[in-house]
CSV table of C-alpha atoms in Angstrom, one decimal:
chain,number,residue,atom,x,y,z
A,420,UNK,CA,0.0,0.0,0.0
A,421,UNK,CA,1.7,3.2,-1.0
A,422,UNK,CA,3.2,5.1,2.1
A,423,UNK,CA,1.4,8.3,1.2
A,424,UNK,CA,-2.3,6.6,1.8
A,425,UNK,CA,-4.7,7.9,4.2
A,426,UNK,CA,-6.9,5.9,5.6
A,427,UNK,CA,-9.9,6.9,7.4
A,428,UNK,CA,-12.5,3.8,9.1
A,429,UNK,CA,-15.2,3.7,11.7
A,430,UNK,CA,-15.2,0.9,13.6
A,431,UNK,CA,-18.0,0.0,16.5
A,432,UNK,CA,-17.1,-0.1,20.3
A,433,UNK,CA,-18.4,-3.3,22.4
A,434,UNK,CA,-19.1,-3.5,25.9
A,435,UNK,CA,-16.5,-4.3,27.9
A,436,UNK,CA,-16.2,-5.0,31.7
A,437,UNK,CA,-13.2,-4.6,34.3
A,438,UNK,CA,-11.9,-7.0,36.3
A,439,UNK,CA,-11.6,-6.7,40.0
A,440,UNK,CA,-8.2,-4.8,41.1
A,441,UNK,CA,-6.6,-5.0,44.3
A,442,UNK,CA,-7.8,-1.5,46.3
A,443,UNK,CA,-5.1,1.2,47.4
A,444,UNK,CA,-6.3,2.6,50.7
A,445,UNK,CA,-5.8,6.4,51.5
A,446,UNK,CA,-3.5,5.5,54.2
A,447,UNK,CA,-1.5,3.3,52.0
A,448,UNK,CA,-1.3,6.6,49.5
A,449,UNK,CA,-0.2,9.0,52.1
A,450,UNK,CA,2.0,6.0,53.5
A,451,UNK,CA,3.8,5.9,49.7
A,452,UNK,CA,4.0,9.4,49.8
A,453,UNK,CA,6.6,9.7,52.6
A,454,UNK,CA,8.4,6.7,51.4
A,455,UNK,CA,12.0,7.6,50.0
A,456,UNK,CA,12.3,4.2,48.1
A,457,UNK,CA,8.4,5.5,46.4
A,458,UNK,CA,7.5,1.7,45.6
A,459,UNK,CA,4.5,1.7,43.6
A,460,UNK,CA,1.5,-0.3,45.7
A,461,UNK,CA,-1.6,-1.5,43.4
A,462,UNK,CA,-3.8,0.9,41.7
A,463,UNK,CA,-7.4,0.5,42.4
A,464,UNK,CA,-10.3,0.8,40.3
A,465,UNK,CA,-12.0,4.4,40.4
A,466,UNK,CA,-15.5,5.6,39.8
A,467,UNK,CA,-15.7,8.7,37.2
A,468,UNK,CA,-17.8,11.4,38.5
A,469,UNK,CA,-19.5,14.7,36.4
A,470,UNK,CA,-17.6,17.6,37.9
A,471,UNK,CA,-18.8,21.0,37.0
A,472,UNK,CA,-21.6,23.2,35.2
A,473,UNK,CA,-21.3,25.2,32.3
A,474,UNK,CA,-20.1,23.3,29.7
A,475,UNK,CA,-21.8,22.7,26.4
A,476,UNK,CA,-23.8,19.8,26.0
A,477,UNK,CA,-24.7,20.7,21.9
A,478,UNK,CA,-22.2,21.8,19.4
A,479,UNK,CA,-19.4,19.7,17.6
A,480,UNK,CA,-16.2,20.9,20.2
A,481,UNK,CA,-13.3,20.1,18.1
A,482,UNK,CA,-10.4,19.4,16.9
A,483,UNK,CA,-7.9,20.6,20.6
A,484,UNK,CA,-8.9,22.9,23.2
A,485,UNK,CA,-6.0,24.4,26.0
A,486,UNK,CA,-6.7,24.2,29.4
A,487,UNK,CA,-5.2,27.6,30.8
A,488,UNK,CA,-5.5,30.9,33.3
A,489,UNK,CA,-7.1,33.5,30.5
A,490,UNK,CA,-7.8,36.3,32.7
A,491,UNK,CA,-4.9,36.2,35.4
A,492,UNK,CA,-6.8,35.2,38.6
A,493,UNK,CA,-5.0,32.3,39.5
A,494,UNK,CA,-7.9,29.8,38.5
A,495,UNK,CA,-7.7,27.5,35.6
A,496,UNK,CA,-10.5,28.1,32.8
A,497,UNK,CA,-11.0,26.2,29.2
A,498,UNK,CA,-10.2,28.0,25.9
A,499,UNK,CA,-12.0,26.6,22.7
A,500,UNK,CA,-11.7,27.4,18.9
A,501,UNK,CA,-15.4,27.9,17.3
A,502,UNK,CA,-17.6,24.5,17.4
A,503,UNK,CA,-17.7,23.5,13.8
A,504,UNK,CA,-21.1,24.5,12.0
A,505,UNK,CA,-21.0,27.1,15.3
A,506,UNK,CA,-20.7,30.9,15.0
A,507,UNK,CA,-17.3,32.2,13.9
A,508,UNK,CA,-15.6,33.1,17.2
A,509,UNK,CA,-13.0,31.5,20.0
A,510,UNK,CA,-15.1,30.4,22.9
A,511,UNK,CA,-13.5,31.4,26.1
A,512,UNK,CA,-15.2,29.2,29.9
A,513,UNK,CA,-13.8,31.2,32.8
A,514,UNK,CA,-13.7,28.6,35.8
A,515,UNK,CA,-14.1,29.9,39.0
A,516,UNK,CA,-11.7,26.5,41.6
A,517,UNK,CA,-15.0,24.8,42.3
A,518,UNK,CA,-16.0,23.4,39.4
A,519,UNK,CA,-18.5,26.2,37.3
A,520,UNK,CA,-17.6,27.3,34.2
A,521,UNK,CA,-19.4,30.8,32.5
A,522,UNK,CA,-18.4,31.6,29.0
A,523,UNK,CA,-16.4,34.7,28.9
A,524,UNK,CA,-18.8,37.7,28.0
A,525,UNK,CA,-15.9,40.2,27.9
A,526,UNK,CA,-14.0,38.4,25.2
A,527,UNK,CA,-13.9,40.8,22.2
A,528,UNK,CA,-12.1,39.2,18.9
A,529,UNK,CA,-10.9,40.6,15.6
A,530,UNK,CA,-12.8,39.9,12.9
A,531,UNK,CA,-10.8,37.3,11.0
A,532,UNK,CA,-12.1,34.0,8.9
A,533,UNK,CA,-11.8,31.6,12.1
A,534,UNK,CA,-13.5,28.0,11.8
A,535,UNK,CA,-13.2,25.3,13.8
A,536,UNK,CA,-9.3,23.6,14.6
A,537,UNK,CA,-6.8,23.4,17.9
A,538,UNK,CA,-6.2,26.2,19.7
A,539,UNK,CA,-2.9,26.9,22.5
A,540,UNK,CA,-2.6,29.3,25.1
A,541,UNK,CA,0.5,30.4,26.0
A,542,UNK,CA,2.7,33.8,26.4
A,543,UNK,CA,3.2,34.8,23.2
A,544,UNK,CA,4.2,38.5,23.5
A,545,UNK,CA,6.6,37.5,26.6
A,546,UNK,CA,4.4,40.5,28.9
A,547,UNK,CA,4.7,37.8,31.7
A,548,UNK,CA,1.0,36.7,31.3
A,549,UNK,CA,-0.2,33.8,29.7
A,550,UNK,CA,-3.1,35.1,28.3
A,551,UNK,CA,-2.5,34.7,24.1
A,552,UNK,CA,-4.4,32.4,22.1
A,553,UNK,CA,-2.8,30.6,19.0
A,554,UNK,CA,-5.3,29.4,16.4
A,555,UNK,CA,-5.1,26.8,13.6
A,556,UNK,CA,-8.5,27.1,12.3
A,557,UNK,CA,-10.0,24.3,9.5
A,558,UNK,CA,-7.9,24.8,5.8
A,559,UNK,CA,-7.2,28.2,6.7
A,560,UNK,CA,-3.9,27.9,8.2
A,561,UNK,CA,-2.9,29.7,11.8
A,562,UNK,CA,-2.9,32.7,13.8
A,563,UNK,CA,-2.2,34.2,17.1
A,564,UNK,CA,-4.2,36.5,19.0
A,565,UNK,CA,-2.6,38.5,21.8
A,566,UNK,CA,-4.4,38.9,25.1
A,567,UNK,CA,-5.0,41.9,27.4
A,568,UNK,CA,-6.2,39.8,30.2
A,569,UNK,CA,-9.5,41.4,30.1
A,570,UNK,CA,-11.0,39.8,27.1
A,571,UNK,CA,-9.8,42.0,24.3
A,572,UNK,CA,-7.9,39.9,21.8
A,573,UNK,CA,-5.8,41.4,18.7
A,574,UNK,CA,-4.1,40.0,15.7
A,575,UNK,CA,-0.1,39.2,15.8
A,576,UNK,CA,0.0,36.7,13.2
A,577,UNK,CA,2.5,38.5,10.7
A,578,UNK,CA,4.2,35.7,8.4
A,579,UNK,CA,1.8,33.0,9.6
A,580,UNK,CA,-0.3,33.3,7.0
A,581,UNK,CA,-4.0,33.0,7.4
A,582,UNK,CA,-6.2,32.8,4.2
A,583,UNK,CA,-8.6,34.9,4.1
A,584,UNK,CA,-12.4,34.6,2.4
A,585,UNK,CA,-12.5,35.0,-1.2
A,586,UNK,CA,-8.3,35.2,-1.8
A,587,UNK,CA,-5.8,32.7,-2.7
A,588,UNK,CA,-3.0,34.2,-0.9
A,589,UNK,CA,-2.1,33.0,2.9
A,590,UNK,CA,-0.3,30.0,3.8
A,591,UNK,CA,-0.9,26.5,2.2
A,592,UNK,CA,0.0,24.3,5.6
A,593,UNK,CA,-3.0,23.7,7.6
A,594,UNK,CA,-2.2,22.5,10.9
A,595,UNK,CA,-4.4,19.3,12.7
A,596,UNK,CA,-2.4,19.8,15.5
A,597,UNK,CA,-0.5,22.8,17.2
A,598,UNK,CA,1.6,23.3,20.0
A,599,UNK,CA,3.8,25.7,22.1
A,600,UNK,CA,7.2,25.0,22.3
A,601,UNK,CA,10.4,27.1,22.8
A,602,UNK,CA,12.0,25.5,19.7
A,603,UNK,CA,15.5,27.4,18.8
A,604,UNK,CA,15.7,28.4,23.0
A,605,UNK,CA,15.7,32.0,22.7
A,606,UNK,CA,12.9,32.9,25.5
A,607,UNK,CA,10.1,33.5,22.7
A,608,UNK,CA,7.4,30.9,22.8
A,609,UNK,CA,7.4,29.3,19.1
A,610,UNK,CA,5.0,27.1,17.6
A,611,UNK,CA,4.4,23.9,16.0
A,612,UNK,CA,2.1,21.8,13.7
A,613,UNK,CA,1.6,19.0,12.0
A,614,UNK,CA,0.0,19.0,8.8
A,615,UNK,CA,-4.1,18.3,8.4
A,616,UNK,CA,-3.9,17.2,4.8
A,617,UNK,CA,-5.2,18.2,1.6
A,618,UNK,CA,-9.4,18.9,1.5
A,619,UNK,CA,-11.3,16.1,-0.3
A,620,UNK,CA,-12.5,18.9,-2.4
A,621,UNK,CA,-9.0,19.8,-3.6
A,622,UNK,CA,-8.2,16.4,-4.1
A,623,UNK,CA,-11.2,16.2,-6.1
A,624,UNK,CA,-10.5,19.2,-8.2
A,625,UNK,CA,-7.0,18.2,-8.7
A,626,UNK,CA,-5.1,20.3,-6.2
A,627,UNK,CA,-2.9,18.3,-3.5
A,628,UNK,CA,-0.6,21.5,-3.0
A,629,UNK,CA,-1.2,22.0,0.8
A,630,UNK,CA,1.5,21.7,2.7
A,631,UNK,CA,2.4,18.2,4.8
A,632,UNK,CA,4.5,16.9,7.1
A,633,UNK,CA,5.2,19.4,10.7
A,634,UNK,CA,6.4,23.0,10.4
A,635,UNK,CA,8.1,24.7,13.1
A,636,UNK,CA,7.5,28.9,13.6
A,637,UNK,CA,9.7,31.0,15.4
A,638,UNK,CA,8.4,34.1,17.5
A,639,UNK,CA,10.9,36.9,16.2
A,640,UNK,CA,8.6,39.4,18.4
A,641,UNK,CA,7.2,41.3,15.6
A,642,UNK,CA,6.5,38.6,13.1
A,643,UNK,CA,6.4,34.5,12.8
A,644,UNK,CA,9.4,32.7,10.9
A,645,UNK,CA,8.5,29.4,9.2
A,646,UNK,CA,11.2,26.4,9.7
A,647,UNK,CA,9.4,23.7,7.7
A,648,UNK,CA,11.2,19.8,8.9
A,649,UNK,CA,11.7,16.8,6.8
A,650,UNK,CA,10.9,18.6,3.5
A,651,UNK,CA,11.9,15.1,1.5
A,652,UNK,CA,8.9,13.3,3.1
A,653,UNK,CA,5.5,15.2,2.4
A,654,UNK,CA,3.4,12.2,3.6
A,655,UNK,CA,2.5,13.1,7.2
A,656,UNK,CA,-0.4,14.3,8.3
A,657,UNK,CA,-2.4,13.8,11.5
A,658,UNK,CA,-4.0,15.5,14.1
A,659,UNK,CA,-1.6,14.8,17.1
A,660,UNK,CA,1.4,16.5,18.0
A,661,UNK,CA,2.8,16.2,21.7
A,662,UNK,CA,6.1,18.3,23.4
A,663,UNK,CA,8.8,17.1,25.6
A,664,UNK,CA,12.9,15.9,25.9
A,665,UNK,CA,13.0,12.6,25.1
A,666,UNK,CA,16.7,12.3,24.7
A,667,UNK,CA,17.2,14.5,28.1
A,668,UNK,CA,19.7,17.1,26.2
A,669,UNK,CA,17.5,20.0,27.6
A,670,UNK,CA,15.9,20.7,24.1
A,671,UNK,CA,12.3,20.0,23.4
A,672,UNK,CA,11.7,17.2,20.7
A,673,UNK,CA,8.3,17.0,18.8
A,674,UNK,CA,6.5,13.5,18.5
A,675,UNK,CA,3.9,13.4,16.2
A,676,UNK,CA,0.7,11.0,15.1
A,677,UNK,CA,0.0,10.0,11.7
A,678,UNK,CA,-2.9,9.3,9.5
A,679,UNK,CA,-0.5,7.6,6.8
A,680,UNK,CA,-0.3,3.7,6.8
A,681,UNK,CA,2.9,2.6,8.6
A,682,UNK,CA,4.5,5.7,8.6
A,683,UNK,CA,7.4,5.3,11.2
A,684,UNK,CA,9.4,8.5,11.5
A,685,UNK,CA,7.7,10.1,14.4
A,686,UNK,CA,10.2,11.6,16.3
A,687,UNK,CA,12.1,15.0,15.2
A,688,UNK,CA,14.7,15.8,17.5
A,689,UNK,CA,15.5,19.4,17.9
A,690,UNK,CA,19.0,19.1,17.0
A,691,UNK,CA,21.5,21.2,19.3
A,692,UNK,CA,20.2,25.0,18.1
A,693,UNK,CA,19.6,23.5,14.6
A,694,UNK,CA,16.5,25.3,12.9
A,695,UNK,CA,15.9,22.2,11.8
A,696,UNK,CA,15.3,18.8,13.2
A,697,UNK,CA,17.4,15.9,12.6
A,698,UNK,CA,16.2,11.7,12.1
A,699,UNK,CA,15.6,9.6,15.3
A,700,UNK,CA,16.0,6.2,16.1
A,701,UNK,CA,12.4,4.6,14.4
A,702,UNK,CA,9.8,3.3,17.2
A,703,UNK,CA,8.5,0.2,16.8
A,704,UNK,CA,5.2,0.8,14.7
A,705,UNK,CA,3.6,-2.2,12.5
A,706,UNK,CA,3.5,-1.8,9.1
A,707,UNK,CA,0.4,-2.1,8.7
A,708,UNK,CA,-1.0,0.9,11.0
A,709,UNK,CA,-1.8,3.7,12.0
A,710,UNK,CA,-0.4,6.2,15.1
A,711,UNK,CA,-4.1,7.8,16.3
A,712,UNK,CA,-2.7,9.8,19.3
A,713,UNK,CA,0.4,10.6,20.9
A,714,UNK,CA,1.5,11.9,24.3
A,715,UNK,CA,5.6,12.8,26.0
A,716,UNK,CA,5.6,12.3,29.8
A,717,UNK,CA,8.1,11.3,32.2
A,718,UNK,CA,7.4,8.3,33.5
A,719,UNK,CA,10.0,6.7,35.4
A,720,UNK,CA,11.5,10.3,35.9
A,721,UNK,CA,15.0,10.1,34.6
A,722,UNK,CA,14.7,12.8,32.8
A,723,UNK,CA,13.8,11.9,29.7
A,724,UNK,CA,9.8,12.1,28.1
A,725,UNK,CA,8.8,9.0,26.9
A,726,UNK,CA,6.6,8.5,23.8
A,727,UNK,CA,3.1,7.3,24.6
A,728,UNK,CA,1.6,5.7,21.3
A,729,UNK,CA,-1.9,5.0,20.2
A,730,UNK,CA,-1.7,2.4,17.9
A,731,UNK,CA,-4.4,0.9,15.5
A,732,UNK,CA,-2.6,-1.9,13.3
A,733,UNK,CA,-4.7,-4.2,10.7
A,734,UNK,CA,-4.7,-7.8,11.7
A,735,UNK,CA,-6.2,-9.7,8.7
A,736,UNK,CA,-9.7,-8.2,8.1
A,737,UNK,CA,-9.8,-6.6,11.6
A,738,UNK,CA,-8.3,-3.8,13.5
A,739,UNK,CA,-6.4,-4.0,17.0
A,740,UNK,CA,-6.5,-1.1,18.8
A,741,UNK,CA,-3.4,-0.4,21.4
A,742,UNK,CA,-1.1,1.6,23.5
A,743,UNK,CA,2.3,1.0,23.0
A,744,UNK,CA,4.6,3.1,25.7
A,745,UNK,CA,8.2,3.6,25.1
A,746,UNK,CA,10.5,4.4,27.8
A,747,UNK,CA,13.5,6.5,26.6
A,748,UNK,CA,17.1,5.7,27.4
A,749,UNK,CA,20.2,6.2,25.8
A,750,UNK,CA,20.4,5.1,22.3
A,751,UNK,CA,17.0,2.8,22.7
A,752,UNK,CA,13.4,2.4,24.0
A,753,UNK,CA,12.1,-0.2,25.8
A,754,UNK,CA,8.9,-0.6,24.9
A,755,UNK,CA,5.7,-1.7,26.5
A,756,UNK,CA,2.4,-2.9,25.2
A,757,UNK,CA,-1.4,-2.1,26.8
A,758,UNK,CA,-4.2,-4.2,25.0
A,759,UNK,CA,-7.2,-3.0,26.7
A,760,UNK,CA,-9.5,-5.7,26.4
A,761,UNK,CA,-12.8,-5.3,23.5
A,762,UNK,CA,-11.2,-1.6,22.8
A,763,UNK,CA,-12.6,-2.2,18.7
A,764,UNK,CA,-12.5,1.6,18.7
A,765,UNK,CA,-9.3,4.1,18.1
A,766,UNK,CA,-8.6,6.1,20.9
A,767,UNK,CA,-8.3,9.7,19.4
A,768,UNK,CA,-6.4,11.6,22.0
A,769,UNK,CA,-4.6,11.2,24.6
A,770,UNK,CA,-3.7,12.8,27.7
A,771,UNK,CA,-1.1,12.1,31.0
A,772,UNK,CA,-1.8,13.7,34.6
A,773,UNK,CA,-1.8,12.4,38.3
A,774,UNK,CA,-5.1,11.5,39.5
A,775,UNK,CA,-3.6,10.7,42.7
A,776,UNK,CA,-1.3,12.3,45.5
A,777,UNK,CA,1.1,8.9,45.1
A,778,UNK,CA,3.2,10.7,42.2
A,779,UNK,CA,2.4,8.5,39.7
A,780,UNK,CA,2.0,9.8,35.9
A,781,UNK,CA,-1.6,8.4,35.1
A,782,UNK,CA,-3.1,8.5,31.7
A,783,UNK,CA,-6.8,9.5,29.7
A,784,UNK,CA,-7.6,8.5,26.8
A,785,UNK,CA,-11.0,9.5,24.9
A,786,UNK,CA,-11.9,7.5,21.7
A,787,UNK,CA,-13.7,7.3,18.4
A,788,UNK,CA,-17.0,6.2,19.9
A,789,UNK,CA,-17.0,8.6,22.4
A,790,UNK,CA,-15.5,6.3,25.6
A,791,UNK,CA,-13.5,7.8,28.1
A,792,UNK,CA,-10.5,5.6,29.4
A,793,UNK,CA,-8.5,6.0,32.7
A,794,UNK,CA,-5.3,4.4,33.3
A,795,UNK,CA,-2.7,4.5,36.4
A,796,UNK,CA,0.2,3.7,36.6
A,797,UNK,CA,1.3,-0.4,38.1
A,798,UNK,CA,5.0,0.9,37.2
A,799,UNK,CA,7.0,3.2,35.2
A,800,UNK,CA,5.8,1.8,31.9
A,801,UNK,CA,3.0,-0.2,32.8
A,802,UNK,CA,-0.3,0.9,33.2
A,803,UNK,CA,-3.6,-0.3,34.8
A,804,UNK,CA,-7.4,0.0,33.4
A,805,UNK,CA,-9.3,1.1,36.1
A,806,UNK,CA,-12.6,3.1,34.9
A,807,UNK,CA,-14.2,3.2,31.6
A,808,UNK,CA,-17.2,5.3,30.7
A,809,UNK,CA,-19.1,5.1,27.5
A,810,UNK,CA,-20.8,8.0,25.6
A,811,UNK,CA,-24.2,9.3,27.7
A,812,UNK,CA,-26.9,9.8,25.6
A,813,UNK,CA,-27.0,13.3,25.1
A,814,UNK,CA,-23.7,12.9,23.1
A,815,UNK,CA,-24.7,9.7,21.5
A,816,UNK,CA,-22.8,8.9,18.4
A,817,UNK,CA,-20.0,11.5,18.7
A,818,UNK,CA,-16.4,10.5,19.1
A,819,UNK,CA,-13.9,11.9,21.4
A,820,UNK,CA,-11.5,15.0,20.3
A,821,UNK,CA,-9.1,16.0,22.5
A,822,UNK,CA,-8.8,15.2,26.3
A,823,UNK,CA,-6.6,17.2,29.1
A,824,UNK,CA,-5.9,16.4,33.0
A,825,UNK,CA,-5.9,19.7,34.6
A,826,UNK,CA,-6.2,20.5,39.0
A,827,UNK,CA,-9.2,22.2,38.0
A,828,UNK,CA,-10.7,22.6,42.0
A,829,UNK,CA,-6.3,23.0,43.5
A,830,UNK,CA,-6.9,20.0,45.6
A,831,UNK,CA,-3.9,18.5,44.3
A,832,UNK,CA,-5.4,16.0,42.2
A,833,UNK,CA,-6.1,16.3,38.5
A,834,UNK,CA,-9.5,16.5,36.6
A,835,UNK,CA,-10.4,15.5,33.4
A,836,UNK,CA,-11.9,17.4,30.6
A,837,UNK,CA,-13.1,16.2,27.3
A,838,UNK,CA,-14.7,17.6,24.3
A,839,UNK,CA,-16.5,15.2,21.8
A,840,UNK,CA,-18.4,15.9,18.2
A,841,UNK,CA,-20.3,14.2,15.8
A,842,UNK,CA,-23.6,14.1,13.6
A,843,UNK,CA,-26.1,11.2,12.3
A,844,UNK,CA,-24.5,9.9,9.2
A,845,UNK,CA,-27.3,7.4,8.4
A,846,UNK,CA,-24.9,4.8,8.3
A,847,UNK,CA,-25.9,2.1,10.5
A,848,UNK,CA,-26.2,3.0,14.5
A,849,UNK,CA,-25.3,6.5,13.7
A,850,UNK,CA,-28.7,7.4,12.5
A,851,UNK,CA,-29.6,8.4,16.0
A,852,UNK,CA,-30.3,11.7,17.0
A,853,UNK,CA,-27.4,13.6,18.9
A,854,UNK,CA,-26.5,16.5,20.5
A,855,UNK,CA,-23.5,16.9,18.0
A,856,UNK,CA,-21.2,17.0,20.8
A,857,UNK,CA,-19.9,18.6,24.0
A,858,UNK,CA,-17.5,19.4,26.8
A,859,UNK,CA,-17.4,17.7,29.8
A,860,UNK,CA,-15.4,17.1,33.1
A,861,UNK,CA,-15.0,13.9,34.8
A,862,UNK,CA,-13.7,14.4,38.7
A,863,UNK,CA,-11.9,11.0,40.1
A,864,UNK,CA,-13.2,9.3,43.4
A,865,UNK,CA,-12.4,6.4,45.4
């Protein structure tokens, strides 16, 4: 099958029940938390329950929202491109600690072509506040929007190139994926993405010009520089993109998904103060499959982020759908396979967090029917199913888009937030009514 192949498959999720795991008692917790030799006791199994109010429950919420302090009051709140088929403007949730979410009336926006996509918050214009929004909205490209801290929002997205209605000028490379990274080390916040992929309507009318593969942009204050990587491969495209060192030299590395059929170059170092990123050891990927989600976390904390892998690789007529973790050490990974049991359906997104206070990097993971998976951590490596929640009905038949672990209350212990989309296709059990979509918050109990 040619390398440059997309593929794109529904598949149907079955029920699927957990067996009984040894319980972790809150004395045993606070017990590992004052041990110096921090040996990991057995997870238990959790129960996932709604946190908050606010939140949509209509709309299609994708493709990646940022969890982040908007306004400067210390309290996390949720930052989300326009829902697709939605009105034309960012959507801004302030949180107030305790779990209520109000949608930002004060947030003014210039009046640019934005559709739905991913969205970042960090501090673009280095004022000390992380209040700016970077946008990669749907075959338009990207742009970054700097924040007051009030609400008011302006364009500073000179040299990104965002297309604008009616024109064919702006920039051809339409990120899936986008995130904020401090690429050549100079203090300015950069950004990354990896390439959406051509429209079926250009394919269709003969024009596969937009740009692939990931493309770095560096903040030179006044205007965006575009570094484009691996311009000899123009077959990846995806809609994950995750951050982190994963060979410990104190640069951050970019690991990527990938919609392309066995397409195994994932990693791009960021090559000593090269503006350009230089080949990696290959991870272990089938031939035959597909990289669905990524995430970079520490996770037996030598200092090093180790690639987290959703993996969906064709076994004869059917699909196996797994997590493949890869723990980074010099020269070579060791790599460890999860095979959640009946998981028929991709996860889309993942996420890593601590859902406890026993220091242990846990793991989320939403997929395409709209489930939402919790994993903790056995050992550094090896995780542990312990809850599983399928779609409610008011978001019947919409997948899962993106998926964060965030201390959304400060009790030391991490939420999780989701956002999901979908519509009837009238295509077997997707002809039922549904919401579209939604946003919602999980909090983690005993």
């Amino acid at each position: 099958m040619p390398r440059g192949f997309w593929l794109f498959a529904s598949v149907i999720v079955t029920a699927m029940s957990l067996g009984s795991i040894p319980a972790t008692s809150l004395e045993e917790e606070q017990a590992l938390e004052h041990n110096p030799e921090k040996k990991l006791l057995p997870v238990a199994s959790v129960t996932l329950e709604p946190f908050g109010t606010g939140l949509p429950q209509r709309g299609q919420w994708r493709n990646a929202f940022a969890i982040a302090d908007i306004n400067g009051d210390g309290i996390l709140d949720l930052v989300h491109g326009p829902p697709r088929k939605g009105r034309g403007w960012p959507v801004i949730f302030i949180g107030d600690g305790k779990g209520v979410f109000v949608r930002w009336a004060a947030a003014r926006f210039p009046r640019l072509p934005f559709d739905y996509g991913s969205v970042v918050v960090a501090d673009f214009d280095a004022d000390g506040s992380a209040d700016d929004i970077a946008i990669a909205s749907h075959l338009r490209g990207l742009t970054v929007l700097i924040g007051d801290g009030k609400g008011a929002f302006s364009e500073s997205g000179r040299g990104l190139g965002l297309r604008l209605p009616g024109t064919s000028s702006g920039s051809s490379f339409c990120p899936g994926a986008l995130v904020a990274i401090d690429w050549n080390k100079d203090g300015r916040i950069d950004l990354a993405g990896l390439a959406e992929g051509p429209s079926r309507l250009a394919l269709r009318d003969g024009d596969a010009a937009a740009e692939c593969g990931i493309r770095v942009f560096l903040n030179e204050g006044d205007a965006w520089r575009a570094v484009v990587l691996d311009q000899e491969d123009r077959s990846l495209t995806g809609r994950s993109l995750a951050v982190g060192d994963v060979d410990g030299d104190g640069r951050t590395d970019l690991l990527s998904g990938s919609a392309t059929l066995g397409f195994t170059d994932l990693l791009k170092r960021n090559d000593a103060g090269q503006l350009d990123a230089s080949g990696w050891k290959a991870l272990p990927i089938p031939a035959q499959a597909l990289v669905t989600a990524v995430a970079l976390a520490d996770l037996d904390g030598n200092g090093r982020s180790d690639p987290i892998l959703a993996i969906s690789a064709a076994e004869g007529s059917t699909w196996r759908n797994t997590l493949q973790v890869n723990l980074s050490f010099p020269g070579r990974f060791e790599t460890i396979l999860i095979s959640p049991d009946g998981q028929t359906s991709v996860f889309r997104a993942l996420a890593t967090g601590r859902v406890g206070h026993d220091g242990r990097v846990d793991l989320a993971a939403v997929d395409g029917e709209g489930a939402l998976s919790v994993f903790r951590a056995e050992k550094p490596g090896s995780f542990k199913l312990v809850a599983k929640e399928s779609a409610p009905s008011w978001r019947a038949g919409c997948a899962g888009y993106d998926v964060h672990l965030a201390d959304l209350d400060r009790d030391g212990r991490d939420e999780i937030v989701a956002s999901f989309a979908g519509e009837p296709t009238g295509i077997g059990s997707n002809t039922r009514p549904s919401s579209g979509g939604g946003i919602q918050a999980w909090k983690i109990k005993r």
